[in-house]
Structure formats: C-alpha cells, structure tokens
Coordinates of C-alpha atoms in Angstrom, one line a residue:
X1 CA -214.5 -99.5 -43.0
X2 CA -214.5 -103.0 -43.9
X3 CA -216.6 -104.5 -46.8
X4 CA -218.4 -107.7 -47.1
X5 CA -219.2 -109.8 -50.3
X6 CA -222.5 -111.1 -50.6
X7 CA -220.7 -114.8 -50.3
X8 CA -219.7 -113.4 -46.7
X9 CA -223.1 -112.1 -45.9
X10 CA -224.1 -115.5 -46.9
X11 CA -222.5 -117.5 -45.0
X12 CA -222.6 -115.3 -42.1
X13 CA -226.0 -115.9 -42.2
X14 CA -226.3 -119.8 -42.2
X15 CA -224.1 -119.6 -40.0
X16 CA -226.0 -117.3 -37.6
X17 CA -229.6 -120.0 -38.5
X18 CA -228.1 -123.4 -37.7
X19 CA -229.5 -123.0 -34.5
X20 CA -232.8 -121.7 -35.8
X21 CA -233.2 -124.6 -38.3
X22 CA -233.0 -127.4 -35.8
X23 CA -235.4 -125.6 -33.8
X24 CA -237.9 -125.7 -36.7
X25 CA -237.4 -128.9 -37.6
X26 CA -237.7 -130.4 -33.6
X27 CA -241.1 -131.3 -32.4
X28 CA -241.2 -128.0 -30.6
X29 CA -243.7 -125.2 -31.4
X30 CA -243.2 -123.8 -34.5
X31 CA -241.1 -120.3 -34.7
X32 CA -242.7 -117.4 -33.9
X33 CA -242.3 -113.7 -35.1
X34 CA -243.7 -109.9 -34.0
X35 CA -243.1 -109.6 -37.9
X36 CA -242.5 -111.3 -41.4
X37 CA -241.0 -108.9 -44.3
X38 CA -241.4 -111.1 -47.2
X39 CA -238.6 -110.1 -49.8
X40 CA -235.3 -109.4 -48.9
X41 CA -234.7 -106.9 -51.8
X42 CA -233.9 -103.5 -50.8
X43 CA -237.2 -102.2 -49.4
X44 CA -237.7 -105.4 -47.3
X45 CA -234.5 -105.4 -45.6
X46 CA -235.0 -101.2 -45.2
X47 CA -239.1 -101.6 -43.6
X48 CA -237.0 -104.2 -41.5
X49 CA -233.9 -102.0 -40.5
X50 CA -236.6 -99.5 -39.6
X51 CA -238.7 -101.4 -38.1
X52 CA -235.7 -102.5 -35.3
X53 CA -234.2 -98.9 -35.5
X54 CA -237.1 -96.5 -35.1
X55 CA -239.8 -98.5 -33.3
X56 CA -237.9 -101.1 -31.3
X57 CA -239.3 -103.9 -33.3
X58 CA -236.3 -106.8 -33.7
X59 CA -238.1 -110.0 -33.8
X60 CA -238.3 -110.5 -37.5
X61 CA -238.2 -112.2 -39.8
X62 CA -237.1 -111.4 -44.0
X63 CA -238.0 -114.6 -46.1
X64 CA -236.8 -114.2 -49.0
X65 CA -237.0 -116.8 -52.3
X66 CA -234.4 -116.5 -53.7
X67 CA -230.8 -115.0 -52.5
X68 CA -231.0 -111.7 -51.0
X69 CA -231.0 -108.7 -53.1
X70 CA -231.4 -110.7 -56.7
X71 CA -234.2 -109.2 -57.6
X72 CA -235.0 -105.9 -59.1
X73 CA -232.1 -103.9 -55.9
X74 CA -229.5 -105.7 -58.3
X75 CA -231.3 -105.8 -61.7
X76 CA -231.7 -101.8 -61.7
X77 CA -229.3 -98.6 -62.9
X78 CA -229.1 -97.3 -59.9
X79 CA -230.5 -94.3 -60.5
X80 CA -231.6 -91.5 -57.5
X81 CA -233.9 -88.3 -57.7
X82 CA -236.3 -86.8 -56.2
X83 CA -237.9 -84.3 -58.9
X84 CA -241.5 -85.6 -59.1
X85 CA -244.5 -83.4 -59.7
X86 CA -247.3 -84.8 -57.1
X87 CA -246.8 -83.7 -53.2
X88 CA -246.7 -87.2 -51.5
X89 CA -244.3 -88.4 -55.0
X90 CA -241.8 -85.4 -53.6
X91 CA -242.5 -86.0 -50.3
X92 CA -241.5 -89.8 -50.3
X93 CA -238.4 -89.4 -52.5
X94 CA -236.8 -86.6 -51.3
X95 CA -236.6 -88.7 -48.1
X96 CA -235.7 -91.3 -49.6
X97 CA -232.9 -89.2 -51.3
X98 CA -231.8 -87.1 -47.9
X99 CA -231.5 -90.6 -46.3
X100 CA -229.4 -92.0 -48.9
X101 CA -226.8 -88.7 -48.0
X102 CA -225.9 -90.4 -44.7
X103 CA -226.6 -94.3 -45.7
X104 CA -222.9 -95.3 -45.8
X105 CA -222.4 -93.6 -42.1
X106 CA -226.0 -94.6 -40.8
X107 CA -225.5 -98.5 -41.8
X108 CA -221.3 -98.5 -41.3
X109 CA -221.3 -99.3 -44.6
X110 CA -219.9 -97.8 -47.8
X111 CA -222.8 -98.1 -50.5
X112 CA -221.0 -95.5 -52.7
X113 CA -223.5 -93.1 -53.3
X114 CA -222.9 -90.6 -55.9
X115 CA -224.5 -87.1 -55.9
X116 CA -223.3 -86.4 -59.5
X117 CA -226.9 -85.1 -60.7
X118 CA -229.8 -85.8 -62.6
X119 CA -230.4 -84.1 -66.2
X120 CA -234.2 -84.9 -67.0
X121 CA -234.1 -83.7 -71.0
X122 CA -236.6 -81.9 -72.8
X123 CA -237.0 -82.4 -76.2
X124 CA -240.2 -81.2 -77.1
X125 CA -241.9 -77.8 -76.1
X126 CA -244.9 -80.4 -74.0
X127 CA -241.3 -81.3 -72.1
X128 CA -240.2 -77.8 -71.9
X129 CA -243.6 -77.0 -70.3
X130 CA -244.2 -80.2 -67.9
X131 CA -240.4 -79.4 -66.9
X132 CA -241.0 -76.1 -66.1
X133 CA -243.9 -77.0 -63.8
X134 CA -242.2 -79.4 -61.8
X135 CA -239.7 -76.6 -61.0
X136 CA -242.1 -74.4 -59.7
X137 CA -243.8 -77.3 -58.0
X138 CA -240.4 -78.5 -56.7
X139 CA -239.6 -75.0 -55.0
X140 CA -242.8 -75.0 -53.3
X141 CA -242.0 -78.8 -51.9
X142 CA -238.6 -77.9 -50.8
X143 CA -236.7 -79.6 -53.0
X144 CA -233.8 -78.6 -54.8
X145 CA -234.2 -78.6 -58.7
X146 CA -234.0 -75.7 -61.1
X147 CA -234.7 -75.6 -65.4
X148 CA -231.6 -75.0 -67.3
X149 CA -231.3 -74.4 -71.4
X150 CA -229.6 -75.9 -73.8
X151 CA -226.1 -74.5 -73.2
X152 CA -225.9 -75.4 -69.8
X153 CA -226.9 -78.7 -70.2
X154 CA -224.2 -79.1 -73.0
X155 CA -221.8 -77.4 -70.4
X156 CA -222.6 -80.1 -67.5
X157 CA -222.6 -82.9 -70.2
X158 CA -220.0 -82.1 -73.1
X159 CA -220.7 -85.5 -75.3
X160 CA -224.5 -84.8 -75.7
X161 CA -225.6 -83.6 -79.1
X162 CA -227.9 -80.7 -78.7
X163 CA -229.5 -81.0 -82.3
X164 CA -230.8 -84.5 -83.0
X165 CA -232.4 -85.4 -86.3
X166 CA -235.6 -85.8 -84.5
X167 CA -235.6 -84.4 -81.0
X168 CA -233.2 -81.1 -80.2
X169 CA -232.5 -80.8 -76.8
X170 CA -234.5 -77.5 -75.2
X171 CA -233.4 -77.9 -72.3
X172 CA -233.8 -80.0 -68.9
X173 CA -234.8 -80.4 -65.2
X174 CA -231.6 -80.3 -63.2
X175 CA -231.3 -82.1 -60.1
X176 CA -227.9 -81.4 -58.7
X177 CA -228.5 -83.7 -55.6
X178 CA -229.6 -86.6 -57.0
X179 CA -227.0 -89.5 -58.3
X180 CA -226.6 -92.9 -57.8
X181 CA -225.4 -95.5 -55.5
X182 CA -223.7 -99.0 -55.8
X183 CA -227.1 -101.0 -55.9
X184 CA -225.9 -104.1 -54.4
X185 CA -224.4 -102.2 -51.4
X186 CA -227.9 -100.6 -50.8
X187 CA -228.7 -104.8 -49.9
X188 CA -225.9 -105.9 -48.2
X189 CA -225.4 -102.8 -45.9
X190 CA -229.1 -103.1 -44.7
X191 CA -229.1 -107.1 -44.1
X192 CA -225.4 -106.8 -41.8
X193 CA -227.2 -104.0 -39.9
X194 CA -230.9 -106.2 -39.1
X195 CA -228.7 -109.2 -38.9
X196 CA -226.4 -107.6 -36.7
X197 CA -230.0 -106.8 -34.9
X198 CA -231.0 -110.3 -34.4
X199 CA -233.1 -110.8 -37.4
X200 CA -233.8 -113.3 -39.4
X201 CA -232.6 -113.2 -42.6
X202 CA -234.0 -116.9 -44.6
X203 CA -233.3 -117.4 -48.2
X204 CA -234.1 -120.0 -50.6
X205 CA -237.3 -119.7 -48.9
X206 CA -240.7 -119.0 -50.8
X207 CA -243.5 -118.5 -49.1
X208 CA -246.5 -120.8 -51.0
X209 CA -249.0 -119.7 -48.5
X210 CA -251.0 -117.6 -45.8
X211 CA -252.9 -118.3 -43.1
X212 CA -255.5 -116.4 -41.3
X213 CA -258.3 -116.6 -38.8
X214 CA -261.3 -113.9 -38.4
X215 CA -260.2 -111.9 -40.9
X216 CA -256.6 -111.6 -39.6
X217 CA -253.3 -113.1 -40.5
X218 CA -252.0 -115.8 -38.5
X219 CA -248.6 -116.9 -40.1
X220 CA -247.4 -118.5 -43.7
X221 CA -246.5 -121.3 -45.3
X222 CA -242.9 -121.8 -46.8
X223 CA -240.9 -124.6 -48.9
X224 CA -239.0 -124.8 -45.4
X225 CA -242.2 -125.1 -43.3
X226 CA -245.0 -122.9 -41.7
X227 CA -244.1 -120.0 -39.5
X228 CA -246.4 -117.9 -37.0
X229 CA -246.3 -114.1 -36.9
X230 CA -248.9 -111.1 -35.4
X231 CA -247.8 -109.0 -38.3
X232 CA -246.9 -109.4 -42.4
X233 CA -245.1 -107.7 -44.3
X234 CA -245.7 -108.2 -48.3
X235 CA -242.4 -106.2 -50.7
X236 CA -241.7 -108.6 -53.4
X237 CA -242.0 -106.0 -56.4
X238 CA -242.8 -108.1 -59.6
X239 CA -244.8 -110.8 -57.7
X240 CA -247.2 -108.7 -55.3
X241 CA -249.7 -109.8 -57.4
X242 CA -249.3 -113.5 -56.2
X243 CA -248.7 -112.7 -52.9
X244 CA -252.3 -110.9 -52.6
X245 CA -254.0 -113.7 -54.1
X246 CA -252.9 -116.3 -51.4
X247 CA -253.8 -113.5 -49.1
X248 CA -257.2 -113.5 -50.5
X249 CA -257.1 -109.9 -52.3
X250 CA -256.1 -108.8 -55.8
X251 CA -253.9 -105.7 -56.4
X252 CA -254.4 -103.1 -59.5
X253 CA -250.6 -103.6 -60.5
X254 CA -249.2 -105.5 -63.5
X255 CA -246.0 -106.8 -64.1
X256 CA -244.0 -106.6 -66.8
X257 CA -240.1 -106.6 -67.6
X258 CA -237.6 -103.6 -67.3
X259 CA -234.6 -104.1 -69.4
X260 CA -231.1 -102.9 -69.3
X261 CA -227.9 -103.0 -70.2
X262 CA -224.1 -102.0 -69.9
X263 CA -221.3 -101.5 -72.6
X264 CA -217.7 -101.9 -72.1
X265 CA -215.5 -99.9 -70.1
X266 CA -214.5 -96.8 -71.6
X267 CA -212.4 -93.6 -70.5
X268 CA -214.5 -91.2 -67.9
X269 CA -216.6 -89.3 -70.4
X270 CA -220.0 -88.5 -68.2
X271 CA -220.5 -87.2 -64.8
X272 CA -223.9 -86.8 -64.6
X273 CA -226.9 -88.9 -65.1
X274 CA -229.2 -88.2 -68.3
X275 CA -232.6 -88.7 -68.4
X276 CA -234.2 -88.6 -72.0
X277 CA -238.0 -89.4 -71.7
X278 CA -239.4 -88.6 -75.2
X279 CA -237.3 -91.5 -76.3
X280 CA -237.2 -93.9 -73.6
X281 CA -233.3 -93.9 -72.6
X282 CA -231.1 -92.8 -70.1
X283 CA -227.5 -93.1 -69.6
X284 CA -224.7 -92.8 -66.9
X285 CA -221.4 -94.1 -66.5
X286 CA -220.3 -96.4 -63.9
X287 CA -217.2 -96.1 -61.6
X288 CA -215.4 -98.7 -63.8
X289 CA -216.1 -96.7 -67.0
X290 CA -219.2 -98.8 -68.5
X291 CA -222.2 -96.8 -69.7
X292 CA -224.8 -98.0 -67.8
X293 CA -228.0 -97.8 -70.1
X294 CA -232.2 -98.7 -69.9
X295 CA -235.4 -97.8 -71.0
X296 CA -239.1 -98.5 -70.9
X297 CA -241.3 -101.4 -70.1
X298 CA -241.9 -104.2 -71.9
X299 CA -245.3 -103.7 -74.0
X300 CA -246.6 -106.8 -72.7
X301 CA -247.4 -108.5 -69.0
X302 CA -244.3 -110.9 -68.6
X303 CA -241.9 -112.1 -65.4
X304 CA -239.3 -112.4 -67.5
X305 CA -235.9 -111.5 -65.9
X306 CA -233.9 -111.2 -69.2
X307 CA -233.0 -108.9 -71.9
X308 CA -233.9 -109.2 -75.5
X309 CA -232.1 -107.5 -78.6
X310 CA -235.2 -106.2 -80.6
X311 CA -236.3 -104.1 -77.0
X312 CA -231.9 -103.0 -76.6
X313 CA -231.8 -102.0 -80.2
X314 CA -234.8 -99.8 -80.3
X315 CA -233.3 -97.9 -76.9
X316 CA -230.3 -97.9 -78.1
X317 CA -231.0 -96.8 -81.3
X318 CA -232.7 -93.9 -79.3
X319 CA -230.1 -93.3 -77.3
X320 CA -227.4 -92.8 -80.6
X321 CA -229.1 -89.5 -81.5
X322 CA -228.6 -87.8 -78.4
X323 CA -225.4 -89.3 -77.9
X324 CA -223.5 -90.2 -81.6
X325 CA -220.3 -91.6 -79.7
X326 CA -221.9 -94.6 -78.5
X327 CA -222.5 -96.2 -81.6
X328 CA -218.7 -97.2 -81.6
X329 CA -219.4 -99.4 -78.3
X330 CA -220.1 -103.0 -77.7
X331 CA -222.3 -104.1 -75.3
X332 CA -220.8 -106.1 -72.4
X333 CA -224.0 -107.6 -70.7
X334 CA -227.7 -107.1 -70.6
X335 CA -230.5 -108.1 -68.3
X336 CA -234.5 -107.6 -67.1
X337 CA -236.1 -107.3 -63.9
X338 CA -240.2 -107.9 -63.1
X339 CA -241.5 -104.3 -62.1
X340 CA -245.1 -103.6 -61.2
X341 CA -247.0 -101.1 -62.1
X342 CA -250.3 -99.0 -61.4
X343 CA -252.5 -97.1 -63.2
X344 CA -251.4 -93.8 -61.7
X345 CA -248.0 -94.9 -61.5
X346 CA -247.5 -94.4 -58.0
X347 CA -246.6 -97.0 -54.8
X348 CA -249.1 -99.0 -52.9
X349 CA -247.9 -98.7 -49.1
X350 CA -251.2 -99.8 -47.4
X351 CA -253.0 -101.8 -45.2
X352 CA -255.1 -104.8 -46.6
X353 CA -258.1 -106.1 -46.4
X354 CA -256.5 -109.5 -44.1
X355 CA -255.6 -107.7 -40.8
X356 CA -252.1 -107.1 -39.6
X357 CA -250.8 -107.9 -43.4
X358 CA -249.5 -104.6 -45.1
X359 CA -247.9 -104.2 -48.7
X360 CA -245.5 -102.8 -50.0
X361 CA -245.7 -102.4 -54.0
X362 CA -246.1 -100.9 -57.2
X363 CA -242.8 -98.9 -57.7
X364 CA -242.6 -99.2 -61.1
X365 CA -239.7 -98.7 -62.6
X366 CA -238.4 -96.0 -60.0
X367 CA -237.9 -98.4 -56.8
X368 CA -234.6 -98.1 -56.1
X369 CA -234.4 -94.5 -55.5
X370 CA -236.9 -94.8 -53.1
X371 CA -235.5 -97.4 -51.1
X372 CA -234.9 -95.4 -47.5
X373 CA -237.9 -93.4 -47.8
X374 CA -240.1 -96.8 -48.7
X375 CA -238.6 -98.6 -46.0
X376 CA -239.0 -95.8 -43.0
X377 CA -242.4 -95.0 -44.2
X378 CA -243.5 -99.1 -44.6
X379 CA -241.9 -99.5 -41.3
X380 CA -243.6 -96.9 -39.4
X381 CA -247.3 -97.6 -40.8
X382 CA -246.5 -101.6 -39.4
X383 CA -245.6 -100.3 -36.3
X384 CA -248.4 -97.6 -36.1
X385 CA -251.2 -98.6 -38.2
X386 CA -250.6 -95.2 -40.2
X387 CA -247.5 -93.2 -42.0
X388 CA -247.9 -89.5 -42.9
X389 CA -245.3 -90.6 -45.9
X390 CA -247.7 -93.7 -46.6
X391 CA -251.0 -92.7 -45.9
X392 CA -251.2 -90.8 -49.6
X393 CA -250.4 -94.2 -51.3
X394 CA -253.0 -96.3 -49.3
X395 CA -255.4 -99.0 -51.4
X396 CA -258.4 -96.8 -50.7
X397 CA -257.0 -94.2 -53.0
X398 CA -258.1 -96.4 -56.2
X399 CA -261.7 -97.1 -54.8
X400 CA -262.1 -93.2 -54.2
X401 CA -260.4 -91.7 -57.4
X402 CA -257.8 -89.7 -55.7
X403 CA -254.8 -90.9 -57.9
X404 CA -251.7 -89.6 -57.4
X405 CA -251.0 -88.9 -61.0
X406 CA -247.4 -89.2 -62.2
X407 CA -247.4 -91.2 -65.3
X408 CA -246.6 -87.5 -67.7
X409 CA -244.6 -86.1 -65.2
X410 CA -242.9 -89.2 -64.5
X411 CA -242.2 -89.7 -68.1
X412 CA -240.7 -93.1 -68.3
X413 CA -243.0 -94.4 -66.1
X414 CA -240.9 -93.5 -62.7

C-alpha cells in the first residue's frame, strides 16, 4: 500500500488546481459547484468522500483556511469509542466506530487504527452507578461494552494504581472495540480518495463571506475570490460560530481551547486507552512509545491553539495519582485545539435558517471519533434534505427542549 506525506498530498493538489486557478482568475464566469464543504479537517473531507461515494455528488468543492487537516483532526489524542448513554449519541458513534474497522481498506489507505480498548474509570460510587447505566443502555443499543471491577481493570492495565490518595479505582466501562487511529491519516486518506474523485481540494483559502438571495445561499466569498454553489456545507469546529454570523444566524456553541500533550518515548508499558473523568485525564501510549495525554476545557471562551503549563500541570498532576510512574517523565511537546461546545453537549448536524447551507458542529471535545459517522450522516442529510443519523441533532432540538443530554454521561465533556 503506498503512503503519502502531507507535502505529497500538497503538492499533488496544486498541481491538480493550476488549471483551475487560471480559470478563476480569466474573465470567464466565475467557478461553479453542486457543493462547498468549508473545512478540510476530518469531517469536511468525510461529508465530502460521502457525498461522491454514496450519493454520486463529485462536484465539490473543500475550502479550507488553512492547510488541510491542521486543525483540531491533527490537534487531538486520537481517541475512539462509542460507549455513550443517549440513543442518537450511540447511534452516531458506533457508526462512526464500525466505519473506522474498514477505513484503511475502504480509502486504500493505512490510517493505523488501533482496536486496543477503551477503560472509562470509575472512581466514585456516582461513577460506579452512571457506568453501570450506560452498560445496560449500551446492550440494549447494540453496542459492545460491559462493567468490569477493580481487578480486571488492573489485569488489562498493569501500571495503574488501584488505591489513589483521593480517588480508588471501582472499577470501569470497558470498551474492547474501541482504540485509536493515526489522526493525520484519518486526513490524508480521505483528501487522496475526493481528490482522486475530482474534487476540489483549495487551501490557504478563508472564506470572509456568504452570499444569498430569497432566503437561499447563492455562493461565498474567499481571500482567492467569490465562488458560486447550490449547496453549503459549514464543518470548521472552533469557528462555526463565525461562519453562522456571515450566514446571518447565531449558533448556541462556544469555543474554547482543548489542550494536550505527549512525553517522551518510553518502553511499551500501556495497551489500552484510560479514561479517568473524575479527574479530567486520560492516557494512552503511542506506537513510538510516547504517552499521549489531555484533559478538559479551558475555563474560559478562547481560540487559542496552544498549550499552557498551569492547565498541563493541574492534569498532570491528576494523572500522577492513578498512574505514579509518570512522574519520572519529561514532556516532549504540548499543544491546543479550538473545540465548540453546546449546552447538552451534543453535535449540531442541521439545516439552517439560509436555504441549501447545512452545518456541521459542536463536537466538543469527542470529534475525532466520530469522524465516519459525522461525515456519512452530514453527507446524506445534504444530499436528501434529512439523515436518520442527523435528524436527532437538528437546530430545532434547542428551540423545543429535546436535548440530547450527555454532559454526565460524557464526563469530560465528550
């Protein structure tokens, strides 16, 4: 299977525009799209890949500000479950999750998934309790999770202390299924396979406006010039927020920073990922041996995209009770990503009120996981005007008070 760097992808890609550019810039009408994605982070390029594979939909274009996949696809830990309490939650993920099983062979395409399982700890008997509920709930979904005690966690993940000063571990929801996957991959493999479609795939291009006519969106305005399209596309994460405003709507999301963080390789000591909510940490070990580490929001509304020490130290410091080796470890590199939130910490994947423009949103901090799932489900409601995976996480649900509540069950947000 042969591998591209993101260098290749690049150039592959200017390479496959030169064409396109000096059409743009001609006196010739301006280009013209079925449909814009704006983002090309991981659920932009998937709705787009789905949008070519499943419905026939190829003339598209992803805009994307920046360089593809430098936002939060390569800013997270990479992290992959499915365990969440609500129906639509499970529904979505465990998609998401059966889709990321076959990713490498679907998009030709080795993104290294790893289904190493997920240990979500419980250190307090409200843990124990929510835990055990999501089981239950989780059989009845279809998805594969069951409560383990303290032993077996400490057999499935020898260097965890079971007795912390503060918080004893009880026990945990296992998720055998659920891993992680080499982020970056997740990017690249989708952009060679809607490239490979025809797509467009435009960085270093921010879109600083939209146009409409009788309530219905006409095309956008970009630092490289306007472009026409019957159909938009919003999945920029952090900066939904701004989208929707030069779209004329405002979104209940805020955006704050997610930080994390790796330490230096070390000999394979973890095979699992662990999950320890009560304290805002979780920890799993790369294939080069770092321990890849993060933990909760920023307490404040920010677009920063960097890591601070006081925010690494108090998850750290966390972390160091549940697992006293790691004390002994330097830190090799830290960052942040821009994650939006909602008040019922669930999605947005919705209609708007400008016609033909859809959005993609409010992941939280649990978007990568969802990726596949995010991008079929965007994809089809685009295509069809509705989603039985989307139509749960719709805009209406805020005006009507049917939440999809998973901010406890969630724990660290997602």
């Amino acid at each position: 299977m042969r591998r591209y760097s993101a260098f290749a992808i690049a150039r592959e890609a200017l390479r496959h525009h030169k064409g396109w550019e000096r059409a743009w810039r001609s006196p010739e009408p301006r280009p013209r799209y079925d449909a814009i994605i704006v983002g090309a982070g991981g659920h932009g390029l998937a709705t787009a890949y789905f949008l070519g594979k499943n419905h026939g939909l190829k003339n598209v274009a992803i805009i994307e500000k920046g360089w593809l996949g430098g936002g939060n696809t390569g800013r997270n830990t990479t992290i992959i479950r499915s365990n969440y309490l609500q129906d639509p939650s499970a529904a979505i993920y465990e998609k998401a999750r059966s889709l990321y099983e076959t990713i490498s062979q679907d998009l030709n395409y080795n993104v290294m998934f790893s289904p190493r399982g997920v240990i979500m700890l419980a250190q307090t008997h409200h843990e124990v309790r929510g835990y055990q509920r999501t089981a239950h709930a989780n059989a009845l979904q279809g998805v594969q999770t069951e409560w383990i005690g303290p032993e077996r966690v400490k057999e499935l993940c020898p260097i965890i202390n079971l007795d912390g000063p503060r918080y004893p571990v009880l026990g945990g929801l296992w998720q055998a299924r659920g891993g992680t996957a080499r982020h970056d991959a997740v990017a690249w493999g989708y952009a060679r396979a809607c490239s490979a479609m025809g797509m467009d795939i435009i960085q270093q291009c921010e879109v600083t406006g939209v146009r409409s006519s009788n309530g219905q969106v006409m095309g956008v305005e970009t630092t490289k010039g306007p472009i026409d399209c019957d159909k938009l596309g919003v999945v920029v994460a952090g900066h939904s927020g701004v989208l929707a405003e030069m779209a004329g709507f405002r979104l209940p999301i805020e955006s704050v920073s997610l930080q994390a963080l790796v330490s230096e390789p070390i000999k394979p000591c973890m095979d699992v990922v662990v999950m320890a909510n009560t304290v805002h940490g979780y920890m799993s070990q790369s294939d080069k041996g770092e321990m890849v580490i993060g933990g909760g929001t920023d307490g404040y509304n920010n677009y920063t995209q960097r890591g601070s020490f006081h925010h690494v130290e108090e998850t750290v410091r966390a972390l160091i009770e549940t697992f006293p080796m790691i004390s002994r470890l330097k830190m090799l590199r830290q960052w942040g990503g821009i994650v939006d939130v909602t008040g019922d910490r669930s999605p947005i994947i919705s209609k708007t009120p400008l016609g033909n423009c859809f959005i993609n949103c409010g992941w939280g901090t649990g978007g990568f996981k969802a990726i596949p799932g995010s991008g079929w489900a965007m994809a089809e409601l685009m295509a069809k005007g509705g989603s039985t995976l989307a139509d749960a996480f719709s805009l209406d649900r805020f005006r009507e008070g049917r939440f999809i509540d998973e901010s406890v069950a969630a724990g660290v947000a997602h």
